[in-house]
């Protein structure tokens, strides 16, 4: 199982000191946090995408592209990429670029977003949220898997003879997750394509998470991608730890009480009981999160929210150290022992595994589209004539093989 | 006079949910809610039904209602109360009138109910206030709320002013027409109307959001 952190990139005043970082400080803190997670041996760093204050993460691929250069092992991802209001053509281009830049050390998670005005700001209608997610993602996939795309839909101007560049690394697109809290339609979408499904349950009771994951697993099997227990599942989470449980409670409570989402609402006692938020010792976090496998079946990615609600950078880095040193090694041992069968994926697929599978299935695409004909459609990129020899599949792919 | 209603198929069981938003204890809002429930039960029992009454005092759920507004999910007793309300065969909803309208707690409770879950629900409305000058709050504020939720609201809603609790039950002392009598008479008429609707409708339970999810082929086709 992969363990990582995800950030919503909120700029929040530290209620204990009154300090509010400016946008530059917050962005730099996020970069430090991601590098620290890499050094601490965590598997994933994922950034949110927001287009309104108090959030700073508006340009995920810029941030992740930089991180690809300064980190070594960690998988860079998103939580989430707005499939509804971003142009799918730009998503295809930006994330293929990130895939190349990071040498495949990335994936991404589609989401619809939770901020109503973002739709009109980007020229869309929030009532079309699900249809936008469906159509835009269908186009995004075609742009990654087909060299030359003729396309017409409801929400975007038509495309004739369009080629998205760079072509995906080794001709194999990034692995995609779909994140949803309440919409079974999105679980259905993930299942249809055989993509991953992450239920971001950080503010929700486990019985709801269980229902959503079960539905995704059933539909994954229905669409013939494997057994239900082989579907690729991720969960969200939220922790605050100190060696002594009571220290964790005392230190975190002012941040909880003032937190942007749930502050001034339920008590920390209620919220830790009803949601995955766990405040306590590393052992208490291990015990709580080890039980989630029993609720939703073995899953492949566990993300934690640790940098939010005005927590100072130093504290966040200490949380990452506790995760890396004390929680993850033990938790991984416990949950991986609960994997029901050897053919249940241990982790989400890596780029290398996807390339191997795609080549075995003869599905790896071209890594360059130029003045050569598309091997499937016979069409060519804009303005060029078909050429007799197809060299589309030479290049990096064969150079590596 | 209203003709006594004859049930289509007498017999069977019905669940009546009663929601009272009174804040004091004891409260006249709860008193009115209980009277309305008694009248409805009496009618249903006369028609051969067995009735289970589930009474919910919003006062006990006040903190949980605010928590649910902030977290977007109900827990504990509130979650059970919402199941009771949306799973009932009929509903009595009674609020005190505060500052020209239903109380904030009353409105907040309906704000955390799934807006599709009361479609077709037979509902009897009641309200309490200091004087009869507030009585139309039922018609301009409370009734539109339930109309928006596509509930089946009975024509008679019952307002009880403080003085009503001392008024004569004798219709001849009432004014305004043959059907406008004292509070007990209005309660009986309202209970009869709700019972008639409840005898014709049994709650089929909540829609399963997963069973109702369109297949991906349908989603693609609809995009």
Coordinates of C-alpha atoms in Angstrom, one line a residue:
Chain A
X1 CA 0.0 0.0 0.0
X2 CA 1.2 3.5 -0.8
X3 CA 1.1 6.2 1.9
X4 CA 1.3 9.8 1.2
X5 CA 0.0 13.3 2.0
X6 CA -2.3 15.6 0.1
X7 CA -2.7 19.4 0.5
X8 CA -5.6 21.7 0.0
X9 CA -3.2 24.6 0.1
X10 CA -5.2 26.8 2.4
X11 CA -3.8 30.0 3.8
X12 CA -5.1 30.0 7.4
X13 CA -4.1 32.1 10.4
X14 CA -2.4 30.1 13.1
X15 CA -4.9 30.5 15.9
X16 CA -2.2 30.1 18.6
X17 CA 0.2 32.8 17.2
X18 CA -1.9 35.0 14.9
X19 CA 0.6 34.4 12.1
X20 CA -0.9 34.3 8.6
X21 CA 1.5 33.3 5.8
X22 CA 1.3 35.2 2.6
X23 CA 0.8 33.4 -0.7
X24 CA 4.5 33.2 -1.4
X25 CA 5.3 31.7 2.0
X26 CA 2.5 29.2 1.7
X27 CA 3.6 28.0 -1.8
X28 CA 7.2 27.7 -0.5
X29 CA 6.0 25.8 2.5
X30 CA 4.2 23.4 0.3
X31 CA 7.4 22.8 -1.7
X32 CA 9.3 22.2 1.5
X33 CA 6.6 19.8 2.7
X34 CA 6.7 17.8 -0.5
X35 CA 10.5 17.6 -0.5
X36 CA 10.4 16.5 3.2
X37 CA 7.8 13.8 2.5
X38 CA 10.1 12.5 -0.2
X39 CA 13.0 12.4 2.2
X40 CA 10.9 10.8 4.9
X41 CA 10.1 8.0 2.5
X42 CA 6.5 8.7 1.9
X43 CA 5.1 7.4 -1.4
X44 CA 2.9 10.2 -2.6
X45 CA 2.5 14.0 -2.6
X46 CA -0.7 15.3 -4.1
X47 CA -1.8 18.9 -4.4
X48 CA -5.3 20.2 -4.7
X49 CA -6.4 22.7 -7.4
X50 CA -8.3 25.8 -6.3
X51 CA -9.0 29.1 -8.0
X52 CA -10.0 31.3 -5.1
X53 CA -8.4 32.6 -1.9
X54 CA -7.6 31.4 0.7
X55 CA -6.1 28.7 -1.5
X56 CA -2.9 29.1 -3.4
X57 CA -2.6 25.9 -5.5
X58 CA -4.0 27.1 -8.8
X59 CA -1.3 25.7 -11.1
X60 CA -0.6 22.1 -10.1
X61 CA 1.7 21.1 -13.0
X62 CA 4.0 24.1 -12.4
X63 CA 4.4 23.0 -8.8
X64 CA 4.6 19.3 -9.5
X65 CA 7.0 19.9 -12.4
X66 CA 9.4 21.7 -10.1
X67 CA 9.0 19.0 -7.5
X68 CA 9.8 16.4 -10.1
X69 CA 13.2 18.0 -10.4
X70 CA 14.0 18.2 -6.7
X71 CA 12.6 15.0 -5.4
X72 CA 13.8 11.4 -6.0
X73 CA 11.3 8.8 -5.3
X74 CA 7.9 10.2 -4.3
X75 CA 5.0 9.9 -6.8
X76 CA 3.5 13.3 -7.6
X77 CA -0.2 13.5 -7.9
X78 CA -3.3 15.8 -7.6
X79 CA -6.2 15.9 -5.3
X80 CA -8.0 16.8 -7.4
X81 CA -7.6 18.0 -11.0
X82 CA -10.7 19.9 -12.1
X83 CA -12.0 17.8 -15.0
X84 CA -15.2 20.0 -15.2
X85 CA -13.8 23.5 -15.6
X86 CA -10.3 22.9 -17.1
X87 CA -10.1 22.5 -20.9
X88 CA -9.4 18.8 -21.4
X89 CA -7.0 19.7 -24.2
X90 CA -4.9 21.7 -21.8
X91 CA -5.1 18.9 -19.2
X92 CA -3.8 16.4 -21.9
X93 CA -0.9 18.6 -22.7
X94 CA 0.1 19.7 -19.2
X95 CA -0.1 16.3 -17.6
X96 CA 1.7 14.6 -20.5
X97 CA 4.4 17.2 -20.1
X98 CA 4.5 16.5 -16.4
X99 CA 4.7 12.8 -17.1
X100 CA 7.7 13.3 -19.4
X101 CA 9.4 15.7 -17.0
X102 CA 9.0 13.4 -14.0
X103 CA 9.9 10.4 -16.1
X104 CA 6.6 8.7 -15.2
X105 CA 6.8 9.4 -11.5
X106 CA 3.3 10.9 -11.4
X107 CA -0.4 10.2 -11.7
X108 CA -3.5 12.4 -11.3
X109 CA -6.9 12.4 -9.8
X110 CA -10.0 13.8 -11.5
X111 CA -12.5 15.7 -9.4
X112 CA -15.4 18.1 -10.1
X113 CA -14.4 20.7 -7.5
X114 CA -16.5 22.0 -4.6
X115 CA -16.5 25.7 -5.3
X116 CA -19.6 26.8 -7.1
X117 CA -18.3 30.1 -8.7
X118 CA -15.4 28.3 -10.3
X119 CA -17.8 27.0 -13.0
X120 CA -19.0 30.4 -14.2
X121 CA -15.5 31.9 -13.8
X122 CA -14.3 29.3 -16.3
X123 CA -17.3 29.6 -18.5
X124 CA -19.2 26.5 -17.4
X125 CA -22.5 25.7 -15.7
X126 CA -22.4 23.9 -12.4
X127 CA -25.6 22.1 -13.1
X128 CA -23.7 20.3 -15.9
X129 CA -21.1 19.1 -13.4
X130 CA -21.5 15.3 -14.1
X131 CA -21.9 15.7 -17.9
X132 CA -18.8 17.9 -18.0
X133 CA -16.8 15.3 -16.0
X134 CA -18.0 12.6 -18.4
X135 CA -17.4 14.4 -21.7
X136 CA -14.2 16.1 -20.8
X137 CA -12.6 13.0 -19.5
X138 CA -13.7 11.0 -22.6
X139 CA -11.9 13.6 -24.7
X140 CA -8.8 13.7 -22.5
X141 CA -8.4 9.9 -22.9
X142 CA -8.7 10.2 -26.7
X143 CA -6.1 12.9 -26.8
X144 CA -3.7 10.7 -24.9
X145 CA -4.4 7.4 -26.7
X146 CA -5.1 8.6 -30.3
X147 CA -2.4 10.5 -32.2
X148 CA -4.8 12.5 -34.3
X149 CA -8.2 13.4 -32.9
X150 CA -11.3 14.5 -34.7
X151 CA -13.8 15.3 -32.0
X152 CA -17.1 17.1 -31.4
X153 CA -19.0 17.4 -28.1
X154 CA -21.4 19.6 -26.2
X155 CA -19.1 21.7 -24.1
X156 CA -16.0 22.6 -26.1
X157 CA -15.2 23.8 -29.5
X158 CA -14.7 20.9 -32.0
X159 CA -11.3 19.6 -33.0
X160 CA -10.3 18.4 -36.4
X161 CA -6.9 16.7 -36.9
X162 CA -5.7 17.7 -33.5
X163 CA -2.6 16.2 -31.9
X164 CA -1.8 16.8 -28.3
X165 CA 1.9 17.0 -27.5
X166 CA 4.1 15.8 -26.0
X167 CA 2.8 12.3 -26.7
X168 CA 2.6 10.3 -23.4
X169 CA 5.8 8.9 -22.1
X170 CA 6.5 5.6 -23.8
X171 CA 3.1 5.9 -25.5
X172 CA 1.3 5.1 -22.3
X173 CA -0.8 7.8 -20.6
X174 CA -0.6 8.5 -16.9
X175 CA -2.7 6.4 -14.4
X176 CA -5.9 8.2 -13.5
X177 CA -7.9 8.2 -10.3
X178 CA -11.4 9.6 -9.9
X179 CA -12.2 11.3 -6.6
X180 CA -15.7 11.7 -5.3
X181 CA -17.4 12.0 -2.0
X182 CA -21.1 11.8 -2.8
X183 CA -21.6 11.0 -6.5
X184 CA -22.0 7.3 -7.5
X185 CA -21.8 8.5 -11.1
X186 CA -18.1 9.2 -10.6
X187 CA -17.5 5.8 -9.1
X188 CA -19.3 4.4 -12.2
X189 CA -17.0 6.4 -14.4
X190 CA -13.9 5.1 -12.7
X191 CA -15.2 1.6 -12.9
X192 CA -16.1 1.9 -16.6
X193 CA -12.5 2.8 -17.5
X194 CA -10.8 0.5 -15.0
X195 CA -9.3 3.6 -13.4
X196 CA -8.6 4.1 -9.7
X197 CA -11.3 5.5 -7.4
X198 CA -10.4 7.5 -4.3
X199 CA -13.0 8.3 -1.8
X200 CA -11.9 11.4 0.0
X201 CA -13.6 10.5 3.3
X202 CA -11.8 13.0 5.6
X203 CA -15.0 14.7 6.6
X204 CA -17.3 11.7 6.3
X205 CA -18.3 8.7 8.3
X206 CA -16.9 5.3 7.3
X207 CA -20.3 3.7 6.6
X208 CA -20.7 6.1 3.7
X209 CA -17.2 5.4 2.4
X210 CA -17.9 1.7 2.6
X211 CA -21.0 2.0 0.3
X212 CA -19.2 4.1 -2.3
X213 CA -16.2 1.8 -2.5
X214 CA -18.4 -1.3 -2.6
X215 CA -20.3 0.2 -5.5
X216 CA -17.1 1.1 -7.4
X217 CA -15.7 -2.4 -6.9
X218 CA -18.9 -4.1 -8.1
X219 CA -19.0 -1.9 -11.2
X220 CA -15.3 -2.5 -11.9
X221 CA -15.9 -6.2 -12.0
X222 CA -19.1 -5.6 -14.1
X223 CA -17.1 -3.8 -16.8
X224 CA -14.6 -6.7 -17.0
X225 CA -11.5 -5.2 -15.6
X226 CA -10.9 -7.9 -13.0
X227 CA -12.5 -9.0 -9.8
X228 CA -14.1 -6.5 -7.4
X229 CA -11.2 -7.0 -5.0
X230 CA -8.7 -6.1 -7.7
X231 CA -10.1 -2.6 -8.2
X232 CA -7.7 0.2 -7.4
X233 CA -9.0 2.1 -4.3
X234 CA -7.7 5.0 -2.3
X235 CA -8.9 6.7 0.8
X236 CA -8.3 10.1 2.4
X237 CA -7.3 10.6 6.0
X238 CA -6.4 13.2 8.6
X239 CA -4.1 12.8 11.6
X240 CA -2.3 14.8 14.3
X241 CA 0.2 13.0 16.4
X242 CA 2.5 13.4 19.3
X243 CA 4.3 10.7 21.3
X244 CA 1.9 11.2 24.1
X245 CA -1.8 11.1 23.1
X246 CA -2.8 13.9 25.5
X247 CA -0.1 16.2 24.1
X248 CA -1.6 15.7 20.6
X249 CA -5.1 16.6 21.9
X250 CA -4.0 19.7 23.7
X251 CA -1.8 21.0 20.8
X252 CA -4.3 20.3 18.0
X253 CA -7.5 21.4 19.7
X254 CA -7.1 25.2 18.9
X255 CA -6.4 24.3 15.3
X256 CA -9.4 22.0 15.2
X257 CA -11.7 24.6 16.8
X258 CA -10.8 27.3 14.3
X259 CA -10.4 25.0 11.2
X260 CA -11.9 26.4 8.0
X261 CA -14.2 23.5 7.3
X262 CA -15.5 22.1 10.6
X263 CA -14.4 24.8 13.1
X264 CA -17.0 26.1 15.5
X265 CA -19.1 23.0 14.7
X266 CA -18.8 19.5 16.2
X267 CA -16.5 18.9 19.1
X268 CA -13.1 17.3 18.4
X269 CA -14.4 14.3 20.4
X270 CA -17.4 13.9 18.1
X271 CA -15.5 14.5 14.9
X272 CA -12.7 12.0 15.7
X273 CA -15.4 9.4 16.5
X274 CA -17.4 10.0 13.3
X275 CA -14.7 10.6 10.7
X276 CA -11.1 9.3 10.0
X277 CA -9.6 12.3 11.9
X278 CA -7.3 10.7 14.4
X279 CA -5.6 12.7 17.1
X280 CA -3.2 10.8 19.4
X281 CA -0.1 8.8 19.5
X282 CA 1.4 7.1 16.4
X283 CA 0.2 3.8 17.7
X284 CA -3.4 5.1 17.9
X285 CA -3.1 6.2 14.3
X286 CA -1.8 2.8 13.3
X287 CA -4.7 1.0 15.1
X288 CA -7.3 3.2 13.6
X289 CA -6.1 3.2 10.0
X290 CA -5.3 -0.5 10.1
X291 CA -9.0 -1.1 10.6
X292 CA -10.1 0.6 7.3
X293 CA -9.0 -2.4 5.3
X294 CA -11.7 -4.3 7.2
X295 CA -14.3 -1.7 6.1
X296 CA -13.6 -1.3 2.4
X297 CA -11.3 -4.2 1.5
X298 CA -7.6 -4.1 0.8
X299 CA -6.8 -0.8 -0.9
X300 CA -3.8 0.7 -2.6
X301 CA -3.3 4.3 -1.5
X302 CA -3.8 6.1 1.8
X303 CA -3.4 9.9 1.8
X304 CA -3.2 12.0 4.9
X305 CA -4.1 15.7 5.2
X306 CA -1.4 17.2 7.5
X307 CA -0.8 20.8 6.4
X308 CA -3.9 22.8 7.0
X309 CA -5.8 24.9 9.5
X310 CA -2.8 27.2 10.1
X311 CA -0.5 24.5 11.5
X312 CA 3.1 25.9 11.4
X313 CA 5.6 24.5 8.9
X314 CA 7.8 23.0 11.7
X315 CA 4.8 21.1 13.1
X316 CA 3.8 19.8 9.7
X317 CA 7.3 18.5 9.1
X318 CA 7.3 16.8 12.5
X319 CA 4.0 15.1 11.5
X320 CA 5.6 13.8 8.3
X321 CA 8.6 12.5 10.3
X322 CA 6.2 10.6 12.6
X323 CA 4.4 9.2 9.6
X324 CA 7.6 8.1 7.9
X325 CA 9.4 6.8 11.0
X326 CA 6.7 5.3 13.2
X327 CA 3.3 5.0 11.4
X328 CA 3.9 3.9 7.8
X329 CA 6.4 1.0 8.3
X330 CA 4.2 -0.6 10.9
X331 CA 0.8 0.2 9.3
X332 CA 2.1 -1.1 5.9
X333 CA 3.1 -4.4 7.5
X334 CA -0.3 -4.9 9.1
X335 CA -2.5 -3.9 6.2
X336 CA -0.4 -5.7 3.5
X337 CA -0.8 -8.9 5.6
X338 CA -4.5 -8.5 5.1
X339 CA -4.3 -8.5 1.3
X340 CA -6.8 -11.2 0.3
X341 CA -4.8 -12.8 -2.5
X342 CA -1.6 -12.4 -4.4
X343 CA -3.3 -11.2 -7.5
X344 CA -4.9 -8.3 -5.7
X345 CA -2.6 -5.3 -6.6
X346 CA -0.3 -4.4 -3.7
X347 CA 0.0 -0.8 -5.0
X348 CA -1.5 1.4 -7.8
X349 CA 0.2 0.6 -11.1
X350 CA 3.6 2.3 -11.7
X351 CA 4.4 3.8 -15.1
X352 CA 6.9 0.9 -15.8
X353 CA 4.1 -1.7 -15.0
X354 CA 1.7 0.1 -17.3
X355 CA 4.2 0.2 -20.1
X356 CA 4.9 -3.5 -19.7
X357 CA 1.2 -4.3 -19.7
X358 CA 0.5 -1.9 -22.7
X359 CA 3.2 -3.5 -24.8
X360 CA 2.0 -7.0 -24.0
X361 CA -1.4 -6.0 -25.1
X362 CA -0.1 -4.1 -28.2
X363 CA -1.6 -0.9 -26.9
X364 CA 1.4 1.3 -26.4
X365 CA 1.0 4.4 -28.6
X366 CA 3.3 6.5 -30.6
X367 CA 5.8 8.7 -28.9
X368 CA 6.0 11.2 -31.8
X369 CA 3.5 12.2 -34.3
X370 CA 4.8 14.2 -37.2
X371 CA 4.7 13.7 -40.9
X372 CA 3.8 10.1 -40.5
X373 CA 0.4 8.5 -40.7
X374 CA -1.4 7.5 -37.6
X375 CA -1.2 3.7 -37.5
X376 CA -4.8 3.3 -36.5
X377 CA -6.7 5.9 -38.5
X378 CA -4.4 6.7 -41.4
X379 CA -4.8 10.4 -40.8
X380 CA -2.0 12.7 -40.1
X381 CA -1.3 15.7 -37.9
X382 CA -2.5 19.1 -39.2
X383 CA -1.3 20.2 -42.6
X384 CA 1.0 17.3 -43.5
X385 CA 0.6 14.6 -46.1
X386 CA 0.6 10.9 -45.3
X387 CA 4.0 9.4 -45.7
X388 CA 4.7 6.0 -46.9
X389 CA 6.8 4.8 -44.0
X390 CA 5.4 4.9 -40.6
X391 CA 8.1 5.8 -38.1
X392 CA 5.6 6.8 -35.4
X393 CA 6.5 4.0 -33.1
X394 CA 10.3 4.4 -33.3
X395 CA 11.9 6.8 -30.9
X396 CA 12.1 6.6 -27.2
X397 CA 9.8 3.6 -26.9
X398 CA 12.1 1.3 -28.9
X399 CA 15.2 3.0 -27.8
X400 CA 14.3 1.8 -24.3
X401 CA 13.1 -1.6 -25.2
Chain B
X1 CA -70.1 19.2 7.6
X2 CA -67.3 17.1 6.3
X3 CA -68.3 13.6 5.5
X4 CA -66.5 11.0 7.6
X5 CA -63.8 9.5 5.4
X6 CA -64.0 5.9 4.4
X7 CA -60.6 4.2 3.9
X8 CA -59.9 2.5 0.7
X9 CA -58.5 -0.6 2.2
X10 CA -58.8 -0.4 5.9
X11 CA -56.2 -2.1 8.1
X12 CA -52.5 -2.2 8.1
X13 CA -49.8 -0.3 9.9
X14 CA -48.8 3.3 9.5
X15 CA -46.0 5.4 11.1
X16 CA -46.6 9.0 11.9
X17 CA -43.6 11.2 12.6
X18 CA -44.1 14.3 14.7
X19 CA -41.6 17.1 14.7
X20 CA -41.9 19.8 17.3
X21 CA -39.6 22.8 17.3
X22 CA -40.7 24.2 20.6
X23 CA -37.9 25.5 22.8
X24 CA -39.3 25.7 26.3
X25 CA -40.2 22.7 28.4
X26 CA -43.1 22.2 28.7
X27 CA -43.9 23.8 25.4
X28 CA -47.2 24.8 23.8
X29 CA -45.7 23.8 20.5
X30 CA -45.3 20.3 21.7
X31 CA -48.7 20.3 23.2
X32 CA -50.2 21.3 19.8
X33 CA -48.1 18.6 18.1
X34 CA -49.4 16.0 20.5
X35 CA -53.0 17.0 20.0
X36 CA -52.6 16.9 16.2
X37 CA -51.0 13.5 16.5
X38 CA -53.8 12.2 18.8
X39 CA -56.5 13.4 16.3
X40 CA -54.7 11.7 13.4
X41 CA -54.2 8.5 15.3
X42 CA -57.8 8.4 16.4
X43 CA -59.0 8.7 12.8
X44 CA -56.6 6.0 11.5
X45 CA -57.5 3.7 14.4
X46 CA -61.2 4.1 13.7
X47 CA -60.5 3.1 10.2
X48 CA -58.7 -0.1 11.4
X49 CA -55.1 0.9 11.2
X50 CA -52.4 0.4 13.8
X51 CA -50.4 3.6 14.2
X52 CA -46.9 4.0 15.5
X53 CA -46.1 7.6 16.6
X54 CA -42.5 8.8 16.6
X55 CA -42.1 12.2 18.2
X56 CA -39.0 14.3 17.6
X57 CA -38.1 17.3 19.8
X58 CA -35.8 19.5 17.8
X59 CA -34.5 21.1 21.0
X60 CA -32.7 17.8 21.8
X61 CA -31.0 17.9 18.4
X62 CA -30.1 21.6 18.2
X63 CA -26.3 21.1 18.4
X64 CA -26.3 18.2 16.1
X65 CA -28.3 20.2 13.5
X66 CA -25.7 23.0 13.5
X67 CA -22.9 20.4 13.3
X68 CA -24.6 18.8 10.3
X69 CA -24.9 22.1 8.5
X70 CA -21.1 22.6 8.9
X71 CA -19.9 19.0 8.3
X72 CA -22.6 18.1 5.7
X73 CA -23.4 14.8 7.4
X74 CA -25.8 14.0 10.2
X75 CA -24.7 11.7 13.0
X76 CA -26.1 9.9 16.0
X77 CA -29.6 10.8 17.2
X78 CA -30.0 13.3 14.3
X79 CA -29.3 10.7 11.7
X80 CA -31.9 8.4 13.4
X81 CA -34.4 11.3 13.5
X82 CA -33.9 12.0 9.8
X83 CA -34.5 8.3 9.0
X84 CA -37.6 8.4 11.1
X85 CA -39.0 11.4 9.4
X86 CA -38.2 10.4 5.8
X87 CA -39.3 6.9 6.4
X88 CA -42.7 7.8 7.9
X89 CA -46.0 7.4 6.2
X90 CA -47.2 10.8 7.4
X91 CA -45.7 13.9 9.1
X92 CA -46.8 16.5 11.5
X93 CA -44.5 19.5 11.7
X94 CA -45.1 22.2 14.3
X95 CA -43.0 25.4 14.9
X96 CA -43.4 28.4 17.1
X97 CA -43.6 31.6 15.2
X98 CA -40.6 33.8 15.8
X99 CA -40.1 37.1 14.2
X100 CA -42.8 36.7 11.5
X101 CA -41.8 33.1 10.5
X102 CA -40.9 29.6 11.5
X103 CA -38.1 29.4 14.1
X104 CA -34.5 29.1 12.9
X105 CA -34.1 25.7 14.4
X106 CA -37.2 24.4 12.6
X107 CA -35.8 25.7 9.2
X108 CA -32.3 24.4 9.9
X109 CA -33.7 20.9 10.5
X110 CA -35.4 20.9 7.2
X111 CA -32.2 22.3 5.6
X112 CA -30.3 19.2 6.6
X113 CA -33.0 16.8 5.3
X114 CA -32.3 15.5 1.8
X115 CA -34.5 17.8 -0.3
X116 CA -35.8 14.8 -2.4
X117 CA -36.8 12.7 0.6
X118 CA -40.2 14.3 1.4
X119 CA -41.7 14.1 -2.1
X120 CA -45.3 13.0 -1.8
X121 CA -45.2 12.9 2.0
X122 CA -48.5 13.7 3.6
X123 CA -47.8 16.6 6.0
X124 CA -49.9 18.5 8.5
X125 CA -48.6 21.8 9.6
X126 CA -49.0 23.6 12.9
X127 CA -47.7 26.7 14.6
X128 CA -48.0 28.5 17.9
X129 CA -47.7 32.1 18.8
X130 CA -48.8 34.7 21.3
X131 CA -51.7 36.0 19.4
X132 CA -53.8 35.1 16.3
X133 CA -52.1 38.0 14.4
X134 CA -49.3 35.6 13.6
X135 CA -51.6 32.8 12.2
X136 CA -50.9 33.4 8.5
X137 CA -47.2 32.7 9.0
X138 CA -48.3 29.1 8.4
X139 CA -49.6 30.0 4.9
X140 CA -46.9 32.5 3.7
X141 CA -43.8 30.8 5.3
X142 CA -44.3 27.2 6.4
X143 CA -46.5 25.9 3.6
X144 CA -44.2 27.2 0.8
X145 CA -41.3 25.4 2.5
X146 CA -43.1 22.1 2.2
X147 CA -44.5 22.9 -1.2
X148 CA -40.9 23.4 -2.3
X149 CA -40.0 19.9 -0.9
X150 CA -42.9 18.6 -3.0
X151 CA -44.7 17.3 0.1
X152 CA -48.5 16.7 0.1
X153 CA -49.6 19.3 2.6
X154 CA -53.2 19.0 3.9
X155 CA -55.5 22.0 3.4
X156 CA -56.0 22.7 7.0
X157 CA -53.1 23.9 9.0
X158 CA -53.6 24.7 12.7
X159 CA -52.4 27.8 14.4
X160 CA -52.8 27.9 18.2
X161 CA -52.5 31.3 19.9
X162 CA -52.1 31.5 23.7
X163 CA -55.8 32.3 24.1
X164 CA -56.9 29.3 22.0
X165 CA -55.9 27.0 24.9
X166 CA -58.7 28.5 26.9
X167 CA -61.3 28.8 24.2
X168 CA -64.4 26.7 24.1
X169 CA -64.5 23.6 22.0
X170 CA -68.1 24.3 21.1
X171 CA -68.2 25.1 17.4
X172 CA -71.2 27.4 17.9
X173 CA -69.0 29.9 19.7
X174 CA -66.6 30.0 16.9
X175 CA -66.9 32.5 14.0
X176 CA -66.2 32.7 10.3
X177 CA -68.3 29.9 8.9
X178 CA -69.4 26.3 9.5
X179 CA -66.0 24.8 9.6
X180 CA -64.2 27.4 11.6
X181 CA -64.6 26.5 15.2
X182 CA -62.5 26.4 18.3
X183 CA -59.0 24.9 18.4
X184 CA -60.3 21.3 19.1
X185 CA -62.5 21.4 16.1
X186 CA -59.7 22.6 13.8
X187 CA -57.4 19.9 15.2
X188 CA -59.9 17.2 14.5
X189 CA -60.4 18.4 10.9
X190 CA -56.7 18.6 10.3
X191 CA -56.2 15.1 11.8
X192 CA -58.9 13.7 9.6
X193 CA -57.3 15.2 6.5
X194 CA -53.9 13.8 7.3
X195 CA -55.4 10.4 8.2
X196 CA -57.2 10.2 4.9
X197 CA -53.9 10.8 3.0
X198 CA -51.9 8.4 5.1
X199 CA -54.5 5.7 4.5
X200 CA -53.8 6.0 0.8
X201 CA -50.1 6.1 0.9
X202 CA -47.5 3.9 2.4
X203 CA -43.9 5.1 2.4
X204 CA -41.9 2.9 0.0
X205 CA -38.6 3.9 1.7
X206 CA -35.7 5.9 0.4
X207 CA -34.5 5.7 -3.1
X208 CA -31.2 3.7 -3.2
X209 CA -28.7 6.2 -4.8
X210 CA -26.6 3.4 -6.1
X211 CA -29.5 1.5 -7.7
X212 CA -30.6 4.8 -9.3
X213 CA -27.2 5.6 -10.7
X214 CA -27.3 5.5 -14.5
X215 CA -24.9 3.2 -16.2
X216 CA -21.9 4.7 -17.9
X217 CA -23.4 4.2 -21.3
X218 CA -26.3 6.3 -20.3
X219 CA -24.0 8.9 -18.8
X220 CA -22.0 9.0 -22.0
X221 CA -25.1 9.2 -24.1
X222 CA -26.5 12.0 -22.0
X223 CA -23.4 14.2 -22.2

